[in-house]
Tab-separated table of C-alpha atoms in Angstrom:
chain	number	residue	atom	x	y	z
U	1	MET	CA	146.717	73.853	100.956
U	2	THR	CA	148.821	74.874	98.170
U	3	LEU	CA	151.176	77.957	97.755
U	4	ALA	CA	148.823	79.714	95.456
U	5	ALA	CA	145.589	79.333	97.424
U	6	ALA	CA	147.255	80.385	100.502
U	7	SER	CA	148.884	83.651	98.787
U	8	HIS	CA	145.117	84.105	97.432
U	9	GLY	CA	143.443	86.980	99.574
U	10	PHE	CA	141.500	90.005	99.030
U	11	LEU	CA	144.119	91.771	97.280
U	12	SER	CA	144.779	89.668	94.808
U	13	PRO	CA	141.091	88.749	93.295
U	14	THR	CA	140.376	85.632	90.682
U	15	GLY	CA	138.781	86.634	87.511
U	16	VAL	CA	135.799	84.773	88.711
U	17	GLU	CA	135.338	87.326	91.847
U	18	ILE	CA	136.301	90.276	89.322
U	19	ALA	CA	133.246	89.271	87.269
U	20	PHE	CA	130.927	88.817	90.123
U	21	LEU	CA	131.746	92.551	91.505
U	22	LEU	CA	131.343	93.846	87.972
U	23	VAL	CA	127.648	91.935	87.174
U	24	GLY	CA	126.839	93.293	90.974
U	25	LEU	CA	127.316	96.922	90.119
U	26	VAL	CA	125.057	96.480	86.901
U	27	THR	CA	122.753	94.759	88.534
U	28	PHE	CA	122.629	97.429	91.474
U	29	GLY	CA	122.315	100.020	89.033
U	30	ALA	CA	119.462	98.329	87.263
U	31	ALA	CA	117.567	98.052	90.118
U	32	VAL	CA	117.899	101.718	91.261
U	33	LEU	CA	116.607	102.784	87.564
U	34	THR	CA	113.815	100.271	88.525
U	35	VAL	CA	112.372	102.156	91.327
U	36	THR	CA	113.731	105.531	90.010
U	37	THR	CA	112.324	105.976	86.656
U	38	ARG	CA	109.404	107.694	85.581
U	39	GLN	CA	108.049	105.739	82.648
U	40	LEU	CA	106.467	102.193	83.841
U	41	VAL	CA	107.457	100.163	80.958
U	42	HIS	CA	111.163	101.339	80.996
U	43	ALA	CA	110.815	100.148	84.834
U	44	ALA	CA	109.665	96.814	83.770
U	45	LEU	CA	112.407	96.415	80.972
U	46	TRP	CA	115.059	97.334	84.020
U	47	LEU	CA	113.885	94.843	86.344
U	48	VAL	CA	114.404	92.470	83.883
U	49	VAL	CA	118.183	93.704	83.587
U	50	ALA	CA	118.335	93.468	87.334
U	51	LEU	CA	117.052	89.927	87.485
U	52	GLY	CA	119.232	88.493	84.918
U	53	GLY	CA	122.004	89.820	86.604
U	54	LEU	CA	121.239	88.019	89.461
U	55	ALA	CA	121.139	84.785	87.329
U	56	VAL	CA	124.199	85.550	86.045
U	57	GLU	CA	125.252	86.173	89.912
U	58	TYR	CA	124.211	82.601	90.466
U	59	LEU	CA	125.966	81.255	87.553
U	60	LEU	CA	129.107	82.461	88.772
U	61	LEU	CA	128.472	80.563	92.040
U	62	THR	CA	127.944	77.748	90.201
U	63	ALA	CA	124.651	77.492	91.436
U	64	GLU	CA	123.368	76.660	87.786
U	65	PHE	CA	119.931	75.251	88.777
U	66	ILE	CA	118.811	78.081	90.908
U	67	ALA	CA	120.132	80.368	87.906
U	68	TRP	CA	117.816	78.764	85.432
U	69	VAL	CA	115.199	79.132	87.666
U	70	GLN	CA	115.749	82.651	88.040
U	71	VAL	CA	115.556	82.952	84.526
U	72	LEU	CA	112.362	80.855	83.824
U	73	ILE	CA	110.361	82.039	86.811
U	74	TYR	CA	111.267	85.315	87.382
U	75	VAL	CA	112.300	86.839	83.896
U	76	GLY	CA	110.052	84.632	82.038
U	77	ALA	CA	106.918	84.614	84.274
U	78	VAL	CA	106.823	87.543	86.737
U	79	VAL	CA	108.003	90.094	84.447
U	80	VAL	CA	105.491	89.060	81.576
U	81	LEU	CA	103.116	88.703	83.799
U	82	LEU	CA	104.214	92.599	84.790
U	83	LEU	CA	104.162	93.483	81.406
U	84	PHE	CA	100.626	91.809	80.844
U	85	GLY	CA	99.176	93.824	83.870
U	86	LEU	CA	100.534	97.209	82.099
U	87	MET	CA	98.863	96.544	78.682
U	88	LEU	CA	95.732	95.583	80.849
U	89	THR	CA	95.474	99.017	82.742
U	90	ARG	CA	96.378	100.890	78.993
U	91	ALA	CA	99.315	102.371	81.307
U	92	PRO	CA	101.212	105.246	79.132
U	93	VAL	CA	104.594	104.348	77.326
U	94	GLY	CA	105.743	107.672	78.115
U	95	ARG	CA	106.452	109.607	81.135
U	96	SER	CA	104.046	109.064	83.700
U	97	PRO	CA	103.650	112.416	86.293
U	98	ASP	CA	101.451	110.171	88.484
U	99	ALA	CA	104.554	107.641	88.897
U	100	ASP	CA	105.628	109.719	91.886
U	101	SER	CA	103.671	110.459	94.819
U	102	GLY	CA	106.194	112.399	96.661
U	103	ASN	CA	107.147	110.034	99.173
U	104	ARG	CA	110.833	109.442	98.022
U	105	TRP	CA	112.723	110.022	101.236
U	106	ALA	CA	110.106	107.934	102.939
U	107	ALA	CA	110.469	104.843	100.870
U	108	LEU	CA	114.183	105.612	100.472
U	109	THR	CA	114.387	105.389	104.359
U	110	VAL	CA	112.109	102.188	104.481
U	111	ALA	CA	114.373	100.303	101.576
U	112	ALA	CA	117.677	101.393	103.655
U	113	ALA	CA	116.462	100.207	106.800
U	114	SER	CA	114.799	96.924	105.074
U	115	ALA	CA	118.381	96.478	103.237
U	116	ALA	CA	120.328	96.739	106.628
U	117	ALA	CA	117.809	94.271	108.236
U	118	LEU	CA	118.162	91.635	105.732
U	119	VAL	CA	122.201	92.174	105.501
U	120	TRP	CA	122.178	91.784	109.514
U	121	VAL	CA	119.844	88.843	109.661
U	122	VAL	CA	121.922	87.060	106.840
U	123	VAL	CA	125.215	87.711	108.306
U	124	ASP	CA	124.132	86.458	111.584
U	125	ALA	CA	122.941	83.244	110.272
U	126	PHE	CA	125.951	82.507	107.898
U	127	ARG	CA	128.497	83.595	110.326
U	128	ALA	CA	129.693	80.482	111.391
U	129	THR	CA	128.509	78.294	108.511
U	130	TRP	CA	131.045	76.122	107.159
U	131	ILE	CA	130.561	74.821	103.910
U	132	ASP	CA	131.546	71.446	102.827
U	133	LEU	CA	133.061	71.595	99.179
U	134	ASP	CA	133.111	67.943	98.969
U	135	GLY	CA	129.507	67.369	99.707
U	136	PRO	CA	126.641	67.690	97.363
U	137	ALA	CA	126.420	70.707	95.577
U	138	ALA	CA	124.772	73.777	97.009
U	139	GLY	CA	122.669	75.066	94.052
U	140	SER	CA	122.026	71.455	92.753
U	141	THR	CA	118.560	70.230	92.067
U	142	ALA	CA	118.204	67.612	94.653
U	143	VAL	CA	119.304	69.735	97.648
U	144	THR	CA	117.397	72.828	96.072
U	145	GLY	CA	114.217	70.815	95.318
U	146	ALA	CA	113.963	69.299	99.031
U	147	SER	CA	114.609	72.617	100.635
U	148	LEU	CA	111.989	74.296	98.626
U	149	PHE	CA	109.092	71.832	99.268
U	150	GLN	CA	110.070	70.865	102.538
U	151	ASN	CA	110.988	74.963	104.572
U	152	TRP	CA	110.127	77.326	101.832
U	153	VAL	CA	106.669	75.942	100.426
U	154	LEU	CA	104.290	78.324	102.334
U	155	PRO	CA	106.063	81.485	101.083
U	156	PHE	CA	106.249	80.115	97.373
U	157	GLU	CA	102.365	79.649	97.458
U	158	ALA	CA	101.968	83.162	99.274
U	159	LEU	CA	103.883	84.594	96.308
U	160	SER	CA	101.905	82.610	93.949
U	161	VAL	CA	98.614	84.191	95.586
U	162	LEU	CA	100.357	87.488	95.303
U	163	LEU	CA	100.806	87.445	91.784
U	164	LEU	CA	97.525	86.244	91.288
U	165	ALA	CA	95.840	88.793	93.065
U	166	ALA	CA	98.140	91.643	90.851
U	167	LEU	CA	96.993	90.079	87.440
U	168	VAL	CA	93.041	89.975	88.718
U	169	GLY	CA	93.322	93.295	90.267
U	170	ALA	CA	94.985	94.095	86.545
U	171	ILE	CA	92.009	93.388	85.116
U	172	VAL	CA	89.224	94.810	87.373
U	173	LEU	CA	91.208	98.504	86.818
U	174	SER	CA	91.169	97.876	83.172
U	175	ARG	CA	87.286	97.132	82.990
U	176	ARG	CA	86.277	99.885	85.166
U	177	ALA	CA	88.057	102.448	82.902
U	178	LYS	CA	86.549	100.827	79.934
U	179	ALA	CA	83.164	101.272	81.492
U	180	GLU	CA	84.086	104.817	82.470
U	181	ARG	CA	84.808	105.673	79.019
U	182	THR	CA	81.982	103.568	77.533
U	183	ALA	CA	79.267	105.734	79.656
U	184	GLY	CA	80.763	109.203	78.646
U	185	PRO	CA	80.608	112.677	80.610
U	186	PRO	CA	77.291	112.929	82.798
U	187	ALA	CA	74.670	115.540	81.032
U	188	ALA	CA	74.193	118.790	82.650
U	189	HIS	CA	71.307	118.616	84.970
U	190	GLY	CA	69.059	121.793	84.133
U	191	ALA	CA	70.119	122.649	81.008
U	192	GLY	CA	67.676	123.901	78.783
U	193	PRO	CA	66.972	123.455	75.040
U	194	PRO	CA	69.308	124.915	72.534
U	195	ALA	CA	68.705	128.309	71.285
U	196	ALA	CA	66.985	128.602	68.177
U	197	HIS	CA	68.405	130.579	65.628
U	198	GLY	CA	66.419	132.654	63.264
U	199	ALA	CA	63.153	131.262	64.761
U	200	ASP	CA	61.714	134.495	64.577
U	201	LYS	CA	61.744	135.820	61.370
U	202	GLY	CA	59.621	138.617	61.881
U	203	GLY	CA	61.297	140.174	64.927
U	204	VAL	CA	62.918	143.653	65.124
U	205	ARG	CA	66.621	143.228	63.629
């Protein structure tokens, strides 16, 4: 270990660590705007920024393969699928009053509890993990492919089914709305024929 490596600590971050922190703050801000905005199209666009920020974080961690998979699958496929679903359901471009269900505090509580549980699980799982820097890169194609198709194939396929169900649901909602617009408002029952003006011309004025 050199003297420069020994003197490096928390109070002397490197340029990569500073960039990692700044990109993380931008990603966190984009994620907050995704779930707080009342414009559905803007929420999808902020989601692009959040997912792109995660890809940059992977690049800073020298996991190039994971970064490009993040861009190709999530930014290039998942977000496009969301936008396609918004177009199918004819979502309004402006502010949507029905986008807020009034359960913000309940959603915030669940989100905070989920985030705390995920942080605890990750810290507990990797607390004593030793990373061999001389071995194969953790984000290489071979290591990632072996881990994905051996250990995470079931969640990967479940995500595919979930996205397919979301797309089918968007198509069903759009067809139902189109059918309701085509049918028009129901006719009022018991309504008599319209009065004929001037039918009795010989009547008393």
